[in-house]
Amino acid sequence: KLLIKDLKVDEVPLRIYQPKWPPTGKRRGILYFHGGAGTFGSIRAFERICRYIAKKCNSVVVSVGYRLAPEHPYPGQYFDCLNATLYFMRNLEEYHVDPALIIISGDSCGANFATVICQILLNKRDLPKVRAQVLLYPGLQGLDFHLPSYQQNASVPMLFRKLVIYFCFRYLNKEPSVLEDVLQNCHVPESMKQKYKKWISADIIPDEFKIRGYVPQKSTSYKPEVHEAIKELLAITFSPLLAEDSIICQLPESYIVTCEFDVLRDDGLLYKKRLEDNGVQVTWYHSESGFHGILAFFGYGIFSFLSGKKIMDSTVNYINSL
């Protein structure tokens, strides 16, 4: 049912999925950045998701095989995703895509890339405006690893709390010698904690998400050497939740998926609140029994999860409503 084409743009592999039936009008164009902590994952691993979206939404889906860290150093992944997006946006005619219906999407760290690309594109006045961003269990900040979801789901597969920090180090190509200190938030200067408390704090998380064994963190002392070792975690690129309101208020309508059993759940909840506070329309889907990475199993028959299917169907319904 699909025409599938592989090509390279500036050394970056793209796989483009188009429905075989002739378009009755212009189609939606969807960019998809896959998850994998920026260090693993591939176009092939997310083949089933992209095919499903292309068919169910009668859309052109561009899956981006950005080059992985640490071999391809950070922040190269963002440039790869940006270049792929620019290529697509400049060639919409060829794919019969409506410039008013471009959607930027991704899961996990791919949702982080999607968020950052949407923020970068605000400065590019010569390109079509993005219609929506679709963020599936996004990771959006490296400031606080003690949010309720980090505590509650510290040992829940597939993404343990310690593993998040380990992947951050691997992604940024750093020695994980200060891993324990980062777990305790010793990398964040007090001034920064105070400045961003209004956006990133357990106090903002709705109470119903704190019932399951959350204990407020005792304050930990700041260690300048730890900050120096891993300060990239606090850059806007890595932590798009720290972008100023003047940026956030210009962002497109958003769809956010969070999973109950996911250390990154609260990143999604905090971003949802920030967008809404800035007048951006948000559609939110919370999977009560979902866990981080659940979509990696999507379409694998007996190995797939009903919760994953529900997430995909809700996502498809959202895209079709645009």
Tab-separated table of C-alpha atoms in Angstrom, residues 2-303:
chain	number	residue	atom	x	y	z
A	2	LEU	CA	3.024	2.283	0.301
A	3	LEU	CA	5.758	3.585	-1.928
A	4	ILE	CA	8.954	3.567	0.118
A	5	LYS	CA	12.027	5.432	-1.029
A	6	ASP	CA	15.477	5.755	0.559
A	7	LEU	CA	17.705	8.724	-0.048
A	8	LYS	CA	20.506	10.699	1.589
A	9	VAL	CA	20.561	14.403	2.383
A	10	ASP	CA	23.944	15.729	3.534
A	11	GLU	CA	25.048	12.187	4.453
A	12	VAL	CA	21.863	11.607	6.479
A	13	PRO	CA	19.666	8.657	5.424
A	14	LEU	CA	15.962	9.379	5.000
A	15	ARG	CA	13.196	6.882	4.325
A	16	ILE	CA	10.091	8.375	2.757
A	17	TYR	CA	6.735	6.588	2.961
A	18	GLN	CA	3.935	7.624	0.610
A	19	PRO	CA	0.537	5.999	0.056
A	20	LYS	CA	0.370	4.281	-3.359
A	21	TRP	CA	-3.091	5.523	-4.182
A	22	PRO	CA	-3.043	8.869	-6.028
A	23	PRO	CA	-3.633	11.877	-3.786
A	24	THR	CA	-7.083	13.428	-4.058
A	25	GLY	CA	-5.626	16.660	-2.688
A	26	LYS	CA	-2.469	17.754	-0.939
A	27	ARG	CA	-1.322	15.385	1.805
A	28	ARG	CA	0.044	15.974	5.280
A	29	GLY	CA	3.811	15.822	5.633
A	30	ILE	CA	5.151	14.226	8.812
A	31	LEU	CA	8.785	14.212	9.921
A	32	TYR	CA	9.622	11.425	12.353
A	33	PHE	CA	12.736	11.373	14.558
A	34	HIS	CA	13.208	8.017	16.275
A	35	GLY	CA	14.167	7.441	19.906
A	36	GLY	CA	17.238	5.683	21.267
A	37	ALA	CA	18.990	8.214	23.522
A	38	GLY	CA	20.791	9.655	20.484
A	39	THR	CA	23.156	6.668	20.609
A	40	PHE	CA	21.177	3.766	19.114
A	41	GLY	CA	18.001	3.038	17.151
A	42	SER	CA	17.544	3.295	13.401
A	43	ILE	CA	15.054	3.919	10.612
A	44	ARG	CA	14.569	0.164	10.385
A	45	ALA	CA	13.684	-0.218	14.076
A	46	PHE	CA	10.821	2.293	13.675
A	47	GLU	CA	9.625	1.027	10.304
A	48	ARG	CA	6.307	-0.285	11.650
A	49	ILE	CA	5.369	2.994	13.331
A	50	CYS	CA	6.105	5.068	10.225
A	51	ARG	CA	4.222	2.689	7.911
A	52	TYR	CA	1.236	2.721	10.241
A	53	ILE	CA	1.099	6.524	10.356
A	54	ALA	CA	1.580	6.884	6.573
A	55	LYS	CA	-1.289	4.458	5.855
A	56	LYS	CA	-3.737	5.483	8.582
A	57	CYS	CA	-3.230	9.219	8.062
A	58	ASN	CA	-2.890	9.157	4.253
A	59	SER	CA	0.324	11.092	4.803
A	60	VAL	CA	3.873	11.361	3.549
A	61	VAL	CA	6.150	10.310	6.418
A	62	VAL	CA	9.859	11.113	6.397
A	63	SER	CA	11.823	8.971	8.845
A	64	VAL	CA	15.208	10.525	9.635
A	65	GLY	CA	18.235	8.308	10.256
A	66	TYR	CA	20.288	10.955	12.049
A	67	ARG	CA	23.851	9.902	12.807
A	68	LEU	CA	24.430	8.534	16.285
A	69	ALA	CA	26.639	9.683	19.146
A	70	PRO	CA	29.321	9.235	20.362
A	71	GLU	CA	30.814	8.379	16.938
A	72	HIS	CA	28.997	11.368	15.437
A	73	PRO	CA	29.433	13.959	18.178
A	74	TYR	CA	26.645	15.917	19.868
A	75	PRO	CA	25.040	18.282	18.834
A	76	GLY	CA	25.328	16.858	15.292
A	77	GLN	CA	22.041	14.971	15.751
A	78	TYR	CA	20.131	18.272	15.831
A	79	PHE	CA	21.796	19.477	12.634
A	80	ASP	CA	20.998	16.185	10.903
A	81	CYS	CA	17.328	16.482	11.921
A	82	LEU	CA	17.253	20.151	10.933
A	83	ASN	CA	18.825	19.522	7.517
A	84	ALA	CA	16.361	16.707	6.828
A	85	THR	CA	13.479	19.006	7.823
A	86	LEU	CA	14.739	21.853	5.612
A	87	TYR	CA	15.176	19.467	2.666
A	88	PHE	CA	11.597	18.225	3.048
A	89	MET	CA	10.100	21.679	3.541
A	90	ARG	CA	11.820	22.912	0.392
A	91	ASN	CA	10.594	19.984	-1.703
A	92	LEU	CA	6.944	19.714	-0.681
A	93	GLU	CA	5.694	19.994	-4.279
A	94	GLU	CA	7.507	16.826	-5.256
A	95	TYR	CA	5.672	14.894	-2.541
A	96	HIS	CA	2.241	16.551	-3.022
A	97	VAL	CA	2.370	17.867	0.550
A	98	ASP	CA	0.288	20.776	1.795
A	99	PRO	CA	2.666	23.415	3.275
A	100	ALA	CA	-0.035	24.221	5.857
A	101	LEU	CA	0.000	20.623	7.153
A	102	ILE	CA	3.564	19.870	8.247
A	103	ILE	CA	3.895	17.913	11.484
A	104	ILE	CA	7.148	17.358	13.351
A	105	SER	CA	7.168	14.280	15.556
A	106	GLY	CA	9.337	11.868	17.480
A	107	ASP	CA	9.541	9.580	20.490
A	108	SER	CA	11.821	9.827	23.533
A	109	CYS	CA	15.008	11.679	22.504
A	110	GLY	CA	13.472	11.978	19.011
A	111	ALA	CA	10.687	14.001	20.654
A	112	ASN	CA	13.405	16.166	22.193
A	113	PHE	CA	14.816	16.756	18.684
A	114	ALA	CA	11.314	17.540	17.385
A	115	THR	CA	10.840	20.111	20.175
A	116	VAL	CA	14.163	21.798	19.463
A	117	ILE	CA	13.622	21.815	15.669
A	118	CYS	CA	10.222	23.487	16.196
A	119	GLN	CA	11.936	26.130	18.328
A	120	ILE	CA	14.694	26.703	15.724
A	121	LEU	CA	12.202	26.964	12.847
A	122	LEU	CA	10.492	29.940	14.497
A	123	ASN	CA	13.390	32.049	13.174
A	124	LYS	CA	13.076	30.802	9.600
A	125	ARG	CA	10.504	33.132	8.096
A	126	ASP	CA	11.042	31.840	4.538
A	127	LEU	CA	9.602	28.384	5.371
A	128	PRO	CA	6.037	27.179	5.965
A	129	LYS	CA	4.860	27.316	9.580
A	130	VAL	CA	4.765	23.965	11.336
A	131	ARG	CA	1.152	22.874	11.925
A	132	ALA	CA	1.772	20.705	14.986
A	133	GLN	CA	4.393	18.918	17.052
A	134	VAL	CA	3.734	15.323	18.115
A	135	LEU	CA	5.827	14.297	21.129
A	136	LEU	CA	5.705	10.695	22.329
A	137	TYR	CA	7.073	10.302	25.887
A	138	PRO	CA	9.612	13.113	25.410
A	139	GLY	CA	12.790	13.709	27.422
A	140	LEU	CA	13.091	17.485	27.708
A	141	GLN	CA	15.376	18.472	30.568
A	142	GLY	CA	18.600	17.588	32.384
A	143	LEU	CA	18.066	19.868	35.368
A	144	ASP	CA	16.162	17.703	37.861
A	145	PHE	CA	16.529	13.937	38.131
A	146	HIS	CA	14.448	13.828	41.320
A	147	LEU	CA	11.032	14.646	39.902
A	148	PRO	CA	8.294	12.271	41.124
A	149	SER	CA	8.432	10.134	37.953
A	150	TYR	CA	12.209	9.689	38.331
A	151	GLN	CA	11.727	8.448	41.882
A	152	GLN	CA	8.674	6.280	41.278
A	153	ASN	CA	10.003	4.599	38.138
A	154	ALA	CA	13.714	4.481	38.981
A	155	SER	CA	13.798	0.705	38.517
A	156	VAL	CA	11.096	0.233	35.864
A	157	PRO	CA	12.272	-1.305	32.545
A	158	MET	CA	13.170	-0.280	29.870
A	159	LEU	CA	14.629	2.988	31.114
A	160	PHE	CA	16.061	2.955	34.638
A	161	ARG	CA	16.874	6.259	36.288
A	162	LYS	CA	20.605	5.488	36.361
A	163	LEU	CA	20.452	4.470	32.726
A	164	VAL	CA	19.105	7.911	31.757
A	165	ILE	CA	22.201	9.559	33.223
A	166	TYR	CA	24.488	6.931	31.714
A	167	PHE	CA	22.978	7.577	28.266
A	168	CYS	CA	23.387	11.334	28.772
A	169	PHE	CA	27.105	10.806	29.361
A	170	ARG	CA	27.437	8.468	26.410
A	171	TYR	CA	25.495	10.839	24.159
A	172	LEU	CA	27.677	13.786	25.170
A	173	ASN	CA	30.800	11.573	24.968
A	174	LYS	CA	31.804	12.176	28.592
A	175	GLU	CA	33.315	9.863	31.194
A	176	PRO	CA	30.534	8.832	33.606
A	177	SER	CA	32.787	9.431	36.648
A	178	VAL	CA	30.395	11.985	38.212
A	179	LEU	CA	27.259	9.936	37.486
A	180	GLU	CA	26.243	9.603	41.165
A	181	ASP	CA	26.610	13.359	41.706
A	182	VAL	CA	24.430	14.125	38.695
A	183	LEU	CA	21.801	11.701	40.044
A	184	GLN	CA	21.697	13.937	43.127
A	185	ASN	CA	21.394	17.129	41.008
A	186	CYS	CA	24.797	18.383	42.227
A	187	HIS	CA	25.479	19.696	38.700
A	188	VAL	CA	22.943	22.533	38.996
A	189	PRO	CA	24.016	25.886	40.503
A	190	GLU	CA	21.648	27.207	43.172
A	191	SER	CA	20.942	30.331	41.108
A	192	MET	CA	19.787	28.138	38.236
A	193	LYS	CA	17.576	25.998	40.484
A	194	GLN	CA	15.882	29.184	41.709
A	195	LYS	CA	15.563	30.687	38.234
A	196	TYR	CA	13.914	27.618	36.701
A	197	LYS	CA	11.888	26.490	39.713
A	198	LYS	CA	8.798	28.076	38.153
A	199	TRP	CA	9.083	25.656	35.185
A	200	ILE	CA	10.829	22.542	36.515
A	201	SER	CA	9.801	21.468	39.973
A	202	ALA	CA	7.898	18.677	41.703
A	203	ASP	CA	5.604	21.387	43.095
A	204	ILE	CA	4.098	21.915	39.628
A	205	ILE	CA	3.330	18.216	39.055
A	206	PRO	CA	-0.366	17.478	39.758
A	207	ASP	CA	-0.899	15.693	43.079
A	208	GLU	CA	-2.425	12.579	41.515
A	209	PHE	CA	1.019	11.803	40.071
A	210	LYS	CA	2.685	11.935	43.484
A	211	ILE	CA	0.593	9.323	45.266
A	212	ARG	CA	2.853	6.417	44.326
A	213	GLY	CA	5.819	6.720	46.706
A	214	TYR	CA	7.169	10.223	46.063
A	215	VAL	CA	9.431	11.782	48.727
A	216	PRO	CA	10.480	15.434	48.327
A	217	GLN	CA	14.241	15.645	47.846
A	218	LYS	CA	16.453	17.117	50.543
A	219	SER	CA	18.516	19.896	49.057
A	220	THR	CA	21.944	18.791	47.839
A	221	SER	CA	25.089	20.855	47.661
A	222	TYR	CA	26.236	22.218	44.326
A	223	LYS	CA	29.602	20.930	43.072
A	224	PRO	CA	31.222	23.263	40.511
A	225	GLU	CA	33.467	20.481	39.145
A	226	VAL	CA	30.418	18.313	38.400
A	227	HIS	CA	28.722	21.240	36.638
A	228	GLU	CA	31.845	21.817	34.566
A	229	ALA	CA	32.013	18.138	33.568
A	230	ILE	CA	28.444	17.971	32.259
A	231	LYS	CA	27.143	21.538	31.787
A	232	GLU	CA	25.768	20.639	28.331
A	233	LEU	CA	22.822	19.022	30.149
A	234	LEU	CA	21.615	22.517	31.008
A	235	ALA	CA	21.863	24.004	27.509
A	236	ILE	CA	18.590	24.928	25.784
A	237	THR	CA	19.388	22.432	23.020
A	238	PHE	CA	19.532	19.539	25.462
A	239	SER	CA	16.837	20.945	27.786
A	240	PRO	CA	14.255	22.703	25.578
A	241	LEU	CA	12.005	23.019	28.649
A	242	LEU	CA	14.293	25.913	29.637
A	243	ALA	CA	13.425	28.020	26.568
A	244	GLU	CA	12.034	31.455	27.388
A	245	ASP	CA	8.291	32.170	27.295
A	246	SER	CA	8.854	34.405	24.252
A	247	ILE	CA	9.787	31.229	22.312
A	248	ILE	CA	7.268	28.862	23.899
A	249	CYS	CA	4.286	31.098	23.114
A	250	GLN	CA	5.056	30.952	19.380
A	251	LEU	CA	5.140	27.151	19.148
A	252	PRO	CA	2.593	25.183	17.132
A	253	GLU	CA	-0.317	23.223	18.529
A	254	SER	CA	1.026	20.156	20.336
A	255	TYR	CA	0.158	16.542	21.063
A	256	ILE	CA	1.962	14.969	24.022
A	257	VAL	CA	1.949	11.339	25.153
A	258	THR	CA	3.059	10.443	28.680
A	259	CYS	CA	3.308	6.977	30.225
A	260	GLU	CA	2.671	6.295	33.907
A	261	PHE	CA	5.632	3.932	34.281
A	262	ASP	CA	8.257	6.162	32.711
A	263	VAL	CA	11.017	8.167	34.376
A	264	LEU	CA	10.429	10.847	31.728
A	265	ARG	CA	6.690	11.149	32.429
A	266	ASP	CA	7.047	14.436	34.312
A	267	ASP	CA	9.081	16.062	31.511
A	268	GLY	CA	5.968	15.673	29.350
A	269	LEU	CA	3.667	16.954	32.119
A	270	LEU	CA	5.839	20.031	32.727
A	271	TYR	CA	6.047	20.842	29.024
A	272	LYS	CA	2.284	20.449	28.673
A	273	LYS	CA	1.782	22.987	31.466
A	274	ARG	CA	4.319	25.422	29.987
A	275	LEU	CA	2.694	25.308	26.573
A	276	GLU	CA	-0.788	25.750	28.015
A	277	ASP	CA	0.377	28.639	30.249
A	278	ASN	CA	1.658	30.304	27.078
A	279	GLY	CA	-1.611	29.896	25.186
A	280	VAL	CA	-0.545	26.951	23.016
A	281	GLN	CA	-3.246	24.331	22.447
A	282	VAL	CA	-2.218	20.925	23.798
A	283	THR	CA	-3.859	17.532	23.290
A	284	TRP	CA	-2.586	15.148	25.966
A	285	TYR	CA	-2.783	11.368	26.057
A	286	HIS	CA	-1.711	9.584	29.240
A	287	SER	CA	-1.159	5.836	29.101
A	288	GLU	CA	-2.039	4.447	32.544
A	289	SER	CA	-0.158	1.206	32.005
A	290	GLY	CA	2.430	2.379	29.466
A	291	PHE	CA	6.200	2.365	30.044
A	292	HIS	CA	9.074	4.105	28.334
A	293	GLY	CA	9.930	2.645	24.926
A	294	ILE	CA	6.659	0.719	24.610
A	295	LEU	CA	6.356	1.718	20.929
A	296	ALA	CA	9.537	-0.194	20.080
A	297	PHE	CA	7.315	-3.318	20.326
A	298	PHE	CA	4.502	-1.902	18.217
A	299	GLY	CA	3.408	-4.214	15.396
A	300	TYR	CA	5.363	-7.242	16.631
A	301	GLY	CA	2.336	-9.514	17.070
A	302	ILE	CA	2.334	-11.331	20.407
A	303	PHE	CA	5.267	-9.210	21.618
